[in-house]
Structure formats: structure tokens, C-alpha cells
Amino acid sequence: MDPHDVELCIDDGIEPGPGRPTSTPVVQTSLFTYPTLAALSDALAAEHRHPVYTRGQNPTVEVLERKLAALERGEACKAFGSGMAAVSAVFLGLLEAGDHVVFFNHVYGPTLQLAQHLRRFGIDHTVVRGTDLAELEAALGPSTRLIWTESPGTMLFRVVDLAAVAELGRGRGITTAIDNSWCTPLFQKPLTLGFDLVMHTATKYLGGHSDVVAGAVVGDAQRLEQIFYRAFLLNGGILHPWDAWLLLRGLRTLPARMERIQADGLAVARQLADHPAVAQVFHPGLVDGPPFLESQMTGHAGVFSFRLADPSGEAVRRVVDGLRLFRIGVSWGGVESLALSPQRGDDAEARAALERQGLPLGLIRISVGLEGAGALTADLEQALAGIA
Ligand SMILES: *Cc1c(COP(=O)(O)O)cnc(C)c1O
């Protein structure tokens, strides 16, 4: 982990001086006034840089944005009231009717649902579920304006060659964007690999305590300005100053949390890989990765999945319901460990739903929290014993 990143995470964002507080002040105001009409006009002329009204810019939120931009090595950042608000703002801020988007690798479900709705506004898309660059290239057309990817991808955690994707986009004038929530900026910096935009749900690891919903986009100043004026400011999906403060507090322990989660996640994944009731573990740290991975990803998060040898809905239900320490719920990235399965039963409809998503039967996803590897492996051991 880069020591400069750790320093950035812990920094309070306050100018040094006597009587310096250790935590960023919460500027809880809707409105900022100016001494003259001319000064207000100047501020309004660059509302993405000046506090005028909290639907635009707010100083507490700005501290967070500066920090996330620095962590991702980007010029600018905009924070949002949720990860989906950030995704929406990229689409609505950068795309026109007639444009085409390609989704590469397994992408977060609601992002694809949003893309379905964009068809109502004349924006089409293609989903490429694999990780093969030739397949991605074949899906690009003359109207493709955006390649959107996740690496590792949702649910199966497969990785794609980000430098190669960025190069493909650059060569054709296509914007490349990645949902980098799994790695956090600590373990992967896609902008340094040539990507144009990075999106985060800050609800997960960045916040880290399951107590705030938020999102962010980081990239070059020009694209971020376009996203600010054409989407963020008018959609109104703002991040509140208090929630920005919770994120700033969460960020301060991000390096320590991620190191612990990485180690415990790998320990749990290895235990599962050796278990006779488990057919396969989908964790990018367990297999020999492709050659590009070493320079692309410097660490592993604690969200991954595994496939039971018995793929029945009943086995999935018994294992998940049998867990005592892992709680059952959506989301991930908090201090509490979680489990969930996309499998909704044993009937033909449940199987078809999985097939549509390109997912295997018997899949269980877990998010490793901070309870400790020993307690978590013991819990999984007893839950898996229930289907022996
Ligand atoms: C949760 C999640 C999102 C959406 O973020 P919200 O903050 O819930 O809106 C986007 N991408 C990934 C990978 C997620 O897990």
C-alpha cells in the first residue's frame, strides 16, 4: 500500500495552524452569501468551484472530493448521494440520443437496469459478459461513446486487462469508465492505466460501516465539469455535508480495514477452496492471475463468491440460513460479514433467472468483515456441515 495514500486517507483536510481541530468541520448550510452582487455573479459563473448553494458545492463535500481525486490520481471529483446517482450522472452528463454504450465483464445489476431505461431516450447498449478483448472489440460500433466495465466484475470477480481496454477506447475516441468500488483506490488506480473515469459507490468500503449511502466520480476536469452542469446540478442527487463527514471518518481507517479484510478474505477463500462441499471459489487472489494483473491490482478486497458442489436451491438455503456470524443481506464492505445468493429456489424460473445473468447454480456471495478469520472460518465450517 502506498504510504502517501495512507497519509491522504488520515489527513483531516484542514490547514495547519494553532488550535487545529482533528476532524473536518461539517458546514451544515444550504446557502452561501456574498458581500456584493458582483461577487455572487462571479461565484455563479463557476459554481462547480465556488460554494453558492449546497445543491452545487459544499466545503465539507469538497474536502472529500479533493481526497478521492488525489487517491485516484485524478484532476477532479464529484460526490453524489449514492453510487447509482454517480452512475446516472456519467450517462446523463456525457451521452446523447443515438449514442451506444458497451458494458464489459459482469456489471452491477442496477447499472444494467438503468441502461435499459436509457433506451427510452435513444441510448442503446450491448452487454459483453466475458472478459475477452476480442469480444469487446467486436461489440464496438461507429456510435459507441462509452465503454463501462468492472474489474473484478460483480458476482464472479473476474478481471479484465484495464490498460488494454483503455487503449482500445483511446484509439477510437471512446470514453472508458470503470466502477472501481471493489478494489477501492488503494488497490487499483484505473486512471493511471489510461482510463478516463472512475466511479465508486462510497456506500461500501469507503464509508465502511454500513451507515451511509454515497457515490463519486473521478476523472479529468473537462468531463467532470460536463457531468456537474449537465447532470449533477440538475438531477439534484447531492451528498449531504453530514454524510460527507461520515465518509471522511470512514476513509481514515480505510487502509487499516482493507489490509485486515484482504488477509482474512484470503484465509476464508482458501478454507472454502479446500472444502469438499465447495466446487469452486471465485476470488481473484486464489488463482494464478493473467500477466497484466500484477501491475494492475495491488491487493484484494473481501467480497467473493463460491459454488456449492450440491447446486440445489435447498443446499444454498441451508448453508446461508445456517450461518450464525455472517448476516444475510445485500450490500457489502462494512465491518459485519454478510452472505447472500442470487439463487431464488429450485424451479425452472429460478434457474432461468440465473442463466440470464450468466451465473452458475449453487452460488453464494460473501463479504468478509472484521470479526476475524478464525471466527468466520468456524462459522462457515459449521454451516457447510449442515449439507454434508
Ligand atoms: C452497491 C453498488 C453500486 C451502487 O451503489 P449505491 O451506493 O448502492 O447506489 C454500484 N456498483 C457496485 C459494484 C455496487 O456494489
JSON list of C-alpha atoms in Angstrom, two decimals, residues 105-313:
[
{"chain": "A", "resi": 105, "resn": "ASN", "atom": "CA", "xyz": [-17.48, -8.11, -17.78]},
{"chain": "A", "resi": 106, "resn": "HIS", "atom": "CA", "xyz": [-20.16, -8.78, -15.14]},
{"chain": "A", "resi": 107, "resn": "VAL", "atom": "CA", "xyz": [-21.54, -5.37, -14.19]},
{"chain": "A", "resi": 108, "resn": "TYR", "atom": "CA", "xyz": [-23.63, -4.38, -11.15]},
{"chain": "A", "resi": 109, "resn": "GLY", "atom": "CA", "xyz": [-27.29, -5.24, -11.88]},
{"chain": "A", "resi": 110, "resn": "PRO", "atom": "CA", "xyz": [-28.91, -1.82, -11.34]},
{"chain": "A", "resi": 111, "resn": "THR", "atom": "CA", "xyz": [-26.33, -0.21, -13.68]},
{"chain": "A", "resi": 112, "resn": "LEU", "atom": "CA", "xyz": [-27.63, -2.51, -16.43]},
{"chain": "A", "resi": 113, "resn": "GLN", "atom": "CA", "xyz": [-31.25, -1.79, -15.43]},
{"chain": "A", "resi": 114, "resn": "LEU", "atom": "CA", "xyz": [-30.55, 1.92, -15.80]},
{"chain": "A", "resi": 115, "resn": "ALA", "atom": "CA", "xyz": [-29.08, 1.23, -19.26]},
{"chain": "A", "resi": 116, "resn": "GLN", "atom": "CA", "xyz": [-32.37, -0.47, -20.20]},
{"chain": "A", "resi": 117, "resn": "HIS", "atom": "CA", "xyz": [-34.22, 2.75, -19.30]},
{"chain": "A", "resi": 118, "resn": "LEU", "atom": "CA", "xyz": [-31.81, 4.83, -21.36]},
{"chain": "A", "resi": 119, "resn": "ARG", "atom": "CA", "xyz": [-33.22, 3.07, -24.44]},
{"chain": "A", "resi": 120, "resn": "ARG", "atom": "CA", "xyz": [-36.34, 5.22, -23.87]},
{"chain": "A", "resi": 121, "resn": "PHE", "atom": "CA", "xyz": [-34.11, 8.22, -24.56]},
{"chain": "A", "resi": 122, "resn": "GLY", "atom": "CA", "xyz": [-32.46, 6.73, -27.65]},
{"chain": "A", "resi": 123, "resn": "ILE", "atom": "CA", "xyz": [-29.27, 5.46, -25.97]},
{"chain": "A", "resi": 124, "resn": "ASP", "atom": "CA", "xyz": [-28.57, 1.84, -26.89]},
{"chain": "A", "resi": 125, "resn": "HIS", "atom": "CA", "xyz": [-26.14, -0.64, -25.37]},
{"chain": "A", "resi": 126, "resn": "THR", "atom": "CA", "xyz": [-24.52, -4.05, -25.71]},
{"chain": "A", "resi": 127, "resn": "VAL", "atom": "CA", "xyz": [-23.55, -6.31, -22.81]},
{"chain": "A", "resi": 128, "resn": "VAL", "atom": "CA", "xyz": [-20.34, -8.34, -23.18]},
{"chain": "A", "resi": 129, "resn": "ARG", "atom": "CA", "xyz": [-20.25, -10.66, -20.15]},
{"chain": "A", "resi": 130, "resn": "GLY", "atom": "CA", "xyz": [-16.94, -12.31, -20.92]},
{"chain": "A", "resi": 131, "resn": "THR", "atom": "CA", "xyz": [-13.50, -10.85, -20.29]},
{"chain": "A", "resi": 132, "resn": "ASP", "atom": "CA", "xyz": [-12.14, -11.40, -23.82]},
{"chain": "A", "resi": 133, "resn": "LEU", "atom": "CA", "xyz": [-10.90, -8.23, -25.51]},
{"chain": "A", "resi": 134, "resn": "ALA", "atom": "CA", "xyz": [-11.74, -9.55, -28.98]},
{"chain": "A", "resi": 135, "resn": "GLU", "atom": "CA", "xyz": [-15.39, -9.84, -27.88]},
{"chain": "A", "resi": 136, "resn": "LEU", "atom": "CA", "xyz": [-15.30, -6.29, -26.57]},
{"chain": "A", "resi": 137, "resn": "GLU", "atom": "CA", "xyz": [-13.78, -5.01, -29.79]},
{"chain": "A", "resi": 138, "resn": "ALA", "atom": "CA", "xyz": [-16.42, -6.82, -31.86]},
{"chain": "A", "resi": 139, "resn": "ALA", "atom": "CA", "xyz": [-19.18, -5.07, -29.87]},
{"chain": "A", "resi": 140, "resn": "LEU", "atom": "CA", "xyz": [-17.87, -1.56, -30.62]},
{"chain": "A", "resi": 141, "resn": "GLY", "atom": "CA", "xyz": [-19.67, 0.33, -33.35]},
{"chain": "A", "resi": 142, "resn": "PRO", "atom": "CA", "xyz": [-19.46, 3.75, -35.03]},
{"chain": "A", "resi": 143, "resn": "SER", "atom": "CA", "xyz": [-21.83, 5.26, -32.42]},
{"chain": "A", "resi": 144, "resn": "THR", "atom": "CA", "xyz": [-20.15, 3.71, -29.34]},
{"chain": "A", "resi": 145, "resn": "ARG", "atom": "CA", "xyz": [-19.26, 6.57, -27.00]},
{"chain": "A", "resi": 146, "resn": "LEU", "atom": "CA", "xyz": [-18.67, 4.78, -23.71]},
{"chain": "A", "resi": 147, "resn": "ILE", "atom": "CA", "xyz": [-17.12, 1.52, -22.50]},
{"chain": "A", "resi": 148, "resn": "TRP", "atom": "CA", "xyz": [-18.20, 0.75, -18.94]},
{"chain": "A", "resi": 149, "resn": "THR", "atom": "CA", "xyz": [-16.51, -2.05, -17.02]},
{"chain": "A", "resi": 150, "resn": "GLU", "atom": "CA", "xyz": [-15.90, -3.56, -13.61]},
{"chain": "A", "resi": 151, "resn": "SER", "atom": "CA", "xyz": [-12.73, -5.40, -12.66]},
{"chain": "A", "resi": 152, "resn": "PRO", "atom": "CA", "xyz": [-13.04, -7.59, -10.70]},
{"chain": "A", "resi": 153, "resn": "GLY", "atom": "CA", "xyz": [-16.59, -7.99, -12.01]},
{"chain": "A", "resi": 154, "resn": "THR", "atom": "CA", "xyz": [-19.75, -8.37, -9.96]},
{"chain": "A", "resi": 155, "resn": "MET", "atom": "CA", "xyz": [-20.65, -11.84, -8.58]},
{"chain": "A", "resi": 156, "resn": "LEU", "atom": "CA", "xyz": [-17.88, -13.87, -10.33]},
{"chain": "A", "resi": 157, "resn": "PHE", "atom": "CA", "xyz": [-14.99, -11.43, -9.68]},
{"chain": "A", "resi": 158, "resn": "ARG", "atom": "CA", "xyz": [-13.23, -11.99, -13.00]},
{"chain": "A", "resi": 159, "resn": "VAL", "atom": "CA", "xyz": [-10.62, -9.45, -14.04]},
{"chain": "A", "resi": 160, "resn": "VAL", "atom": "CA", "xyz": [-10.12, -7.66, -17.35]},
{"chain": "A", "resi": 161, "resn": "ASP", "atom": "CA", "xyz": [-6.98, -6.08, -18.80]},
{"chain": "A", "resi": 162, "resn": "LEU", "atom": "CA", "xyz": [-7.64, -2.42, -17.97]},
{"chain": "A", "resi": 163, "resn": "ALA", "atom": "CA", "xyz": [-4.66, -0.94, -19.83]},
{"chain": "A", "resi": 164, "resn": "ALA", "atom": "CA", "xyz": [-5.75, -2.79, -22.98]},
{"chain": "A", "resi": 165, "resn": "VAL", "atom": "CA", "xyz": [-9.38, -1.61, -22.59]},
{"chain": "A", "resi": 166, "resn": "ALA", "atom": "CA", "xyz": [-8.19, 1.98, -22.11]},
{"chain": "A", "resi": 167, "resn": "GLU", "atom": "CA", "xyz": [-6.01, 1.75, -25.21]},
{"chain": "A", "resi": 168, "resn": "LEU", "atom": "CA", "xyz": [-8.88, 0.35, -27.26]},
{"chain": "A", "resi": 169, "resn": "GLY", "atom": "CA", "xyz": [-11.12, 3.23, -26.17]},
{"chain": "A", "resi": 170, "resn": "ARG", "atom": "CA", "xyz": [-8.49, 5.90, -26.71]},
{"chain": "A", "resi": 171, "resn": "GLY", "atom": "CA", "xyz": [-7.72, 4.69, -30.23]},
{"chain": "A", "resi": 172, "resn": "ARG", "atom": "CA", "xyz": [-11.37, 5.14, -31.21]},
{"chain": "A", "resi": 173, "resn": "GLY", "atom": "CA", "xyz": [-12.25, 8.24, -29.21]},
{"chain": "A", "resi": 174, "resn": "ILE", "atom": "CA", "xyz": [-14.48, 6.24, -26.84]},
{"chain": "A", "resi": 175, "resn": "THR", "atom": "CA", "xyz": [-14.64, 7.28, -23.18]},
{"chain": "A", "resi": 176, "resn": "THR", "atom": "CA", "xyz": [-13.66, 4.46, -20.81]},
{"chain": "A", "resi": 177, "resn": "ALA", "atom": "CA", "xyz": [-15.19, 4.27, -17.34]},
{"chain": "A", "resi": 178, "resn": "ILE", "atom": "CA", "xyz": [-14.86, 1.74, -14.53]},
{"chain": "A", "resi": 179, "resn": "ASP", "atom": "CA", "xyz": [-16.77, 1.00, -11.36]},
{"chain": "A", "resi": 180, "resn": "ASN", "atom": "CA", "xyz": [-13.73, 0.65, -9.05]},
{"chain": "A", "resi": 181, "resn": "SER", "atom": "CA", "xyz": [-15.69, 0.03, -5.84]},
{"chain": "A", "resi": 182, "resn": "TRP", "atom": "CA", "xyz": [-14.32, -3.47, -5.16]},
{"chain": "A", "resi": 183, "resn": "CYS", "atom": "CA", "xyz": [-10.62, -2.55, -5.21]},
{"chain": "A", "resi": 184, "resn": "THR", "atom": "CA", "xyz": [-11.00, 0.91, -3.67]},
{"chain": "A", "resi": 185, "resn": "PRO", "atom": "CA", "xyz": [-8.36, 3.44, -4.84]},
{"chain": "A", "resi": 186, "resn": "LEU", "atom": "CA", "xyz": [-5.88, 1.73, -2.52]},
{"chain": "A", "resi": 187, "resn": "PHE", "atom": "CA", "xyz": [-5.63, -1.46, -4.59]},
{"chain": "A", "resi": 188, "resn": "GLN", "atom": "CA", "xyz": [-6.29, -0.22, -8.15]},
{"chain": "A", "resi": 189, "resn": "LYS", "atom": "CA", "xyz": [-5.90, 3.16, -9.88]},
{"chain": "A", "resi": 190, "resn": "PRO", "atom": "CA", "xyz": [-7.51, 2.85, -13.33]},
{"chain": "A", "resi": 191, "resn": "LEU", "atom": "CA", "xyz": [-6.76, 6.46, -14.34]},
{"chain": "A", "resi": 192, "resn": "THR", "atom": "CA", "xyz": [-3.04, 5.65, -14.17]},
{"chain": "A", "resi": 193, "resn": "LEU", "atom": "CA", "xyz": [-3.73, 2.77, -16.60]},
{"chain": "A", "resi": 194, "resn": "GLY", "atom": "CA", "xyz": [-5.32, 5.15, -19.12]},
{"chain": "A", "resi": 195, "resn": "PHE", "atom": "CA", "xyz": [-8.99, 5.06, -18.07]},
{"chain": "A", "resi": 196, "resn": "ASP", "atom": "CA", "xyz": [-10.95, 8.33, -18.41]},
{"chain": "A", "resi": 197, "resn": "LEU", "atom": "CA", "xyz": [-13.37, 7.97, -15.48]},
{"chain": "A", "resi": 198, "resn": "VAL", "atom": "CA", "xyz": [-13.58, 6.05, -12.22]},
{"chain": "A", "resi": 199, "resn": "MET", "atom": "CA", "xyz": [-16.86, 5.61, -10.37]},
{"chain": "A", "resi": 200, "resn": "HIS", "atom": "CA", "xyz": [-17.29, 4.49, -6.74]},
{"chain": "A", "resi": 201, "resn": "THR", "atom": "CA", "xyz": [-20.13, 3.52, -4.53]},
{"chain": "A", "resi": 202, "resn": "ALA", "atom": "CA", "xyz": [-18.86, 5.02, -1.28]},
{"chain": "A", "resi": 203, "resn": "THR", "atom": "CA", "xyz": [-21.60, 3.05, 0.50]},
{"chain": "A", "resi": 204, "resn": "LYS", "atom": "CA", "xyz": [-19.31, 0.02, 0.56]},
{"chain": "A", "resi": 205, "resn": "TYR", "atom": "CA", "xyz": [-15.64, 0.11, 1.62]},
{"chain": "A", "resi": 206, "resn": "LEU", "atom": "CA", "xyz": [-15.06, 3.88, 1.52]},
{"chain": "A", "resi": 207, "resn": "GLY", "atom": "CA", "xyz": [-17.71, 4.50, 4.16]},
{"chain": "A", "resi": 208, "resn": "GLY", "atom": "CA", "xyz": [-17.02, 1.08, 5.60]},
{"chain": "A", "resi": 209, "resn": "HIS", "atom": "CA", "xyz": [-19.62, 0.96, 8.39]},
{"chain": "A", "resi": 210, "resn": "SER", "atom": "CA", "xyz": [-22.95, 0.38, 6.59]},
{"chain": "A", "resi": 211, "resn": "ASP", "atom": "CA", "xyz": [-24.25, 3.72, 7.85]},
{"chain": "A", "resi": 212, "resn": "VAL", "atom": "CA", "xyz": [-24.16, 5.97, 4.77]},
{"chain": "A", "resi": 213, "resn": "VAL", "atom": "CA", "xyz": [-25.20, 5.75, 1.10]},
{"chain": "A", "resi": 214, "resn": "ALA", "atom": "CA", "xyz": [-22.98, 7.75, -1.27]},
{"chain": "A", "resi": 215, "resn": "GLY", "atom": "CA", "xyz": [-21.07, 7.69, -4.55]},
{"chain": "A", "resi": 216, "resn": "ALA", "atom": "CA", "xyz": [-18.39, 9.51, -6.51]},
{"chain": "A", "resi": 217, "resn": "VAL", "atom": "CA", "xyz": [-16.93, 10.02, -9.99]},
{"chain": "A", "resi": 218, "resn": "VAL", "atom": "CA", "xyz": [-13.27, 10.93, -10.55]},
{"chain": "A", "resi": 219, "resn": "GLY", "atom": "CA", "xyz": [-11.61, 11.95, -13.82]},
{"chain": "A", "resi": 220, "resn": "ASP", "atom": "CA", "xyz": [-10.35, 14.87, -15.91]},
{"chain": "A", "resi": 221, "resn": "ALA", "atom": "CA", "xyz": [-11.60, 18.39, -15.17]},
{"chain": "A", "resi": 222, "resn": "GLN", "atom": "CA", "xyz": [-13.38, 18.74, -18.51]},
{"chain": "A", "resi": 223, "resn": "ARG", "atom": "CA", "xyz": [-15.52, 15.61, -18.25]},
{"chain": "A", "resi": 224, "resn": "LEU", "atom": "CA", "xyz": [-16.23, 16.31, -14.58]},
{"chain": "A", "resi": 225, "resn": "GLU", "atom": "CA", "xyz": [-17.39, 19.82, -15.41]},
{"chain": "A", "resi": 226, "resn": "GLN", "atom": "CA", "xyz": [-19.73, 18.43, -18.04]},
{"chain": "A", "resi": 227, "resn": "ILE", "atom": "CA", "xyz": [-21.08, 15.88, -15.54]},
{"chain": "A", "resi": 228, "resn": "PHE", "atom": "CA", "xyz": [-21.51, 18.67, -12.95]},
{"chain": "A", "resi": 229, "resn": "TYR", "atom": "CA", "xyz": [-23.55, 21.05, -15.13]},
{"chain": "A", "resi": 230, "resn": "ARG", "atom": "CA", "xyz": [-25.46, 18.60, -17.34]},
{"chain": "A", "resi": 231, "resn": "ALA", "atom": "CA", "xyz": [-26.35, 16.05, -14.67]},
{"chain": "A", "resi": 232, "resn": "PHE", "atom": "CA", "xyz": [-25.33, 16.56, -11.03]},
{"chain": "A", "resi": 233, "resn": "LEU", "atom": "CA", "xyz": [-26.59, 20.11, -10.51]},
{"chain": "A", "resi": 234, "resn": "LEU", "atom": "CA", "xyz": [-29.94, 19.46, -12.21]},
{"chain": "A", "resi": 235, "resn": "ASN", "atom": "CA", "xyz": [-30.63, 15.88, -11.08]},
{"chain": "A", "resi": 236, "resn": "GLY", "atom": "CA", "xyz": [-30.20, 17.05, -7.51]},
{"chain": "A", "resi": 237, "resn": "GLY", "atom": "CA", "xyz": [-28.70, 13.81, -6.15]},
{"chain": "A", "resi": 238, "resn": "ILE", "atom": "CA", "xyz": [-26.39, 15.56, -3.70]},
{"chain": "A", "resi": 239, "resn": "LEU", "atom": "CA", "xyz": [-24.24, 14.18, -0.93]},
{"chain": "A", "resi": 240, "resn": "HIS", "atom": "CA", "xyz": [-25.22, 15.86, 2.36]},
{"chain": "A", "resi": 241, "resn": "PRO", "atom": "CA", "xyz": [-22.46, 17.51, 4.40]},
{"chain": "A", "resi": 242, "resn": "TRP", "atom": "CA", "xyz": [-23.06, 15.14, 7.35]},
{"chain": "A", "resi": 243, "resn": "ASP", "atom": "CA", "xyz": [-22.78, 12.11, 5.10]},
{"chain": "A", "resi": 244, "resn": "ALA", "atom": "CA", "xyz": [-19.58, 13.56, 3.60]},
{"chain": "A", "resi": 245, "resn": "TRP", "atom": "CA", "xyz": [-18.26, 13.82, 7.15]},
{"chain": "A", "resi": 246, "resn": "LEU", "atom": "CA", "xyz": [-19.13, 10.16, 7.82]},
{"chain": "A", "resi": 247, "resn": "LEU", "atom": "CA", "xyz": [-17.21, 9.24, 4.67]},
{"chain": "A", "resi": 248, "resn": "LEU", "atom": "CA", "xyz": [-14.22, 11.34, 5.70]},
{"chain": "A", "resi": 249, "resn": "ARG", "atom": "CA", "xyz": [-14.22, 9.49, 9.01]},
{"chain": "A", "resi": 250, "resn": "GLY", "atom": "CA", "xyz": [-14.59, 6.15, 7.23]},
{"chain": "A", "resi": 251, "resn": "LEU", "atom": "CA", "xyz": [-11.67, 6.94, 4.93]},
{"chain": "A", "resi": 252, "resn": "ARG", "atom": "CA", "xyz": [-9.36, 7.43, 7.90]},
{"chain": "A", "resi": 253, "resn": "THR", "atom": "CA", "xyz": [-9.50, 3.71, 8.70]},
{"chain": "A", "resi": 254, "resn": "LEU", "atom": "CA", "xyz": [-9.74, 2.52, 5.08]},
{"chain": "A", "resi": 255, "resn": "PRO", "atom": "CA", "xyz": [-6.07, 1.43, 4.79]},
{"chain": "A", "resi": 256, "resn": "ALA", "atom": "CA", "xyz": [-6.20, -0.50, 8.08]},
{"chain": "A", "resi": 257, "resn": "ARG", "atom": "CA", "xyz": [-9.57, -2.07, 7.25]},
{"chain": "A", "resi": 258, "resn": "MET", "atom": "CA", "xyz": [-8.51, -3.11, 3.76]},
{"chain": "A", "resi": 259, "resn": "GLU", "atom": "CA", "xyz": [-5.30, -4.76, 4.95]},
{"chain": "A", "resi": 260, "resn": "ARG", "atom": "CA", "xyz": [-7.19, -6.79, 7.52]},
{"chain": "A", "resi": 261, "resn": "ILE", "atom": "CA", "xyz": [-10.05, -7.60, 5.13]},
{"chain": "A", "resi": 262, "resn": "GLN", "atom": "CA", "xyz": [-7.58, -8.66, 2.43]},
{"chain": "A", "resi": 263, "resn": "ALA", "atom": "CA", "xyz": [-5.80, -11.09, 4.77]},
{"chain": "A", "resi": 264, "resn": "ASP", "atom": "CA", "xyz": [-8.97, -12.51, 6.34]},
{"chain": "A", "resi": 265, "resn": "GLY", "atom": "CA", "xyz": [-10.74, -12.72, 2.97]},
{"chain": "A", "resi": 266, "resn": "LEU", "atom": "CA", "xyz": [-7.88, -14.77, 1.52]},
{"chain": "A", "resi": 267, "resn": "ALA", "atom": "CA", "xyz": [-7.86, -17.04, 4.59]},
{"chain": "A", "resi": 268, "resn": "VAL", "atom": "CA", "xyz": [-11.61, -17.68, 4.25]},
{"chain": "A", "resi": 269, "resn": "ALA", "atom": "CA", "xyz": [-11.32, -18.19, 0.47]},
{"chain": "A", "resi": 270, "resn": "ARG", "atom": "CA", "xyz": [-8.54, -20.77, 0.93]},
{"chain": "A", "resi": 271, "resn": "GLN", "atom": "CA", "xyz": [-10.58, -22.63, 3.54]},
{"chain": "A", "resi": 272, "resn": "LEU", "atom": "CA", "xyz": [-13.54, -22.78, 1.14]},
{"chain": "A", "resi": 273, "resn": "ALA", "atom": "CA", "xyz": [-11.35, -23.89, -1.78]},
{"chain": "A", "resi": 274, "resn": "ASP", "atom": "CA", "xyz": [-10.20, -26.90, 0.31]},
{"chain": "A", "resi": 275, "resn": "HIS", "atom": "CA", "xyz": [-13.71, -27.82, 1.49]},
{"chain": "A", "resi": 276, "resn": "PRO", "atom": "CA", "xyz": [-15.31, -30.93, -0.08]},
{"chain": "A", "resi": 277, "resn": "ALA", "atom": "CA", "xyz": [-18.78, -29.28, -0.16]},
{"chain": "A", "resi": 278, "resn": "VAL", "atom": "CA", "xyz": [-17.43, -26.43, -2.30]},
{"chain": "A", "resi": 279, "resn": "ALA", "atom": "CA", "xyz": [-16.94, -26.95, -6.05]},
{"chain": "A", "resi": 280, "resn": "GLN", "atom": "CA", "xyz": [-15.26, -23.62, -6.92]},
{"chain": "A", "resi": 281, "resn": "VAL", "atom": "CA", "xyz": [-14.22, -20.35, -5.30]},
{"chain": "A", "resi": 282, "resn": "PHE", "atom": "CA", "xyz": [-14.41, -17.11, -7.30]},
{"chain": "A", "resi": 283, "resn": "HIS", "atom": "CA", "xyz": [-11.70, -14.95, -5.70]},
{"chain": "A", "resi": 284, "resn": "PRO", "atom": "CA", "xyz": [-9.11, -13.27, -7.95]},
{"chain": "A", "resi": 285, "resn": "GLY", "atom": "CA", "xyz": [-6.36, -13.90, -5.39]},
{"chain": "A", "resi": 286, "resn": "LEU", "atom": "CA", "xyz": [-6.71, -17.69, -5.40]},
{"chain": "A", "resi": 287, "resn": "VAL", "atom": "CA", "xyz": [-5.75, -18.45, -8.97]},
{"chain": "A", "resi": 288, "resn": "ASP", "atom": "CA", "xyz": [-2.61, -17.55, -10.88]},
{"chain": "A", "resi": 289, "resn": "GLY", "atom": "CA", "xyz": [-3.78, -14.32, -12.46]},
{"chain": "A", "resi": 290, "resn": "PRO", "atom": "CA", "xyz": [-3.11, -13.26, -16.04]},
{"chain": "A", "resi": 291, "resn": "PRO", "atom": "CA", "xyz": [0.24, -11.42, -16.51]},
{"chain": "A", "resi": 292, "resn": "PHE", "atom": "CA", "xyz": [-1.33, -7.93, -16.57]},
{"chain": "A", "resi": 293, "resn": "LEU", "atom": "CA", "xyz": [-2.85, -8.39, -13.13]},
{"chain": "A", "resi": 294, "resn": "GLU", "atom": "CA", "xyz": [0.35, -7.86, -11.18]},
{"chain": "A", "resi": 295, "resn": "SER", "atom": "CA", "xyz": [0.76, -4.27, -12.34]},
{"chain": "A", "resi": 296, "resn": "GLN", "atom": "CA", "xyz": [-2.98, -3.56, -12.36]},
{"chain": "A", "resi": 297, "resn": "MET", "atom": "CA", "xyz": [-4.17, -4.65, -8.92]},
{"chain": "A", "resi": 298, "resn": "THR", "atom": "CA", "xyz": [-2.05, -4.37, -5.79]},
{"chain": "A", "resi": 299, "resn": "GLY", "atom": "CA", "xyz": [-4.43, -6.02, -3.35]},
{"chain": "A", "resi": 300, "resn": "HIS", "atom": "CA", "xyz": [-7.67, -7.90, -2.79]},
{"chain": "A", "resi": 301, "resn": "ALA", "atom": "CA", "xyz": [-10.93, -6.95, -1.18]},
{"chain": "A", "resi": 302, "resn": "GLY", "atom": "CA", "xyz": [-13.01, -9.36, 0.91]},
{"chain": "A", "resi": 303, "resn": "VAL", "atom": "CA", "xyz": [-16.10, -9.80, -1.28]},
{"chain": "A", "resi": 304, "resn": "PHE", "atom": "CA", "xyz": [-16.14, -13.01, -3.32]},
{"chain": "A", "resi": 305, "resn": "SER", "atom": "CA", "xyz": [-18.30, -15.99, -4.14]},
{"chain": "A", "resi": 306, "resn": "PHE", "atom": "CA", "xyz": [-18.22, -19.76, -4.17]},
{"chain": "A", "resi": 307, "resn": "ARG", "atom": "CA", "xyz": [-20.22, -22.51, -5.81]},
{"chain": "A", "resi": 308, "resn": "LEU", "atom": "CA", "xyz": [-21.51, -25.46, -3.81]},
{"chain": "A", "resi": 309, "resn": "ALA", "atom": "CA", "xyz": [-20.86, -29.00, -5.08]},
{"chain": "A", "resi": 310, "resn": "ASP", "atom": "CA", "xyz": [-24.59, -29.57, -4.49]},
{"chain": "A", "resi": 311, "resn": "PRO", "atom": "CA", "xyz": [-26.12, -26.83, -6.67]},
{"chain": "A", "resi": 312, "resn": "SER", "atom": "CA", "xyz": [-29.69, -27.19, -5.39]},
{"chain": "A", "resi": 313, "resn": "GLY", "atom": "CA", "xyz": [-31.59, -24.21, -4.04]}
]
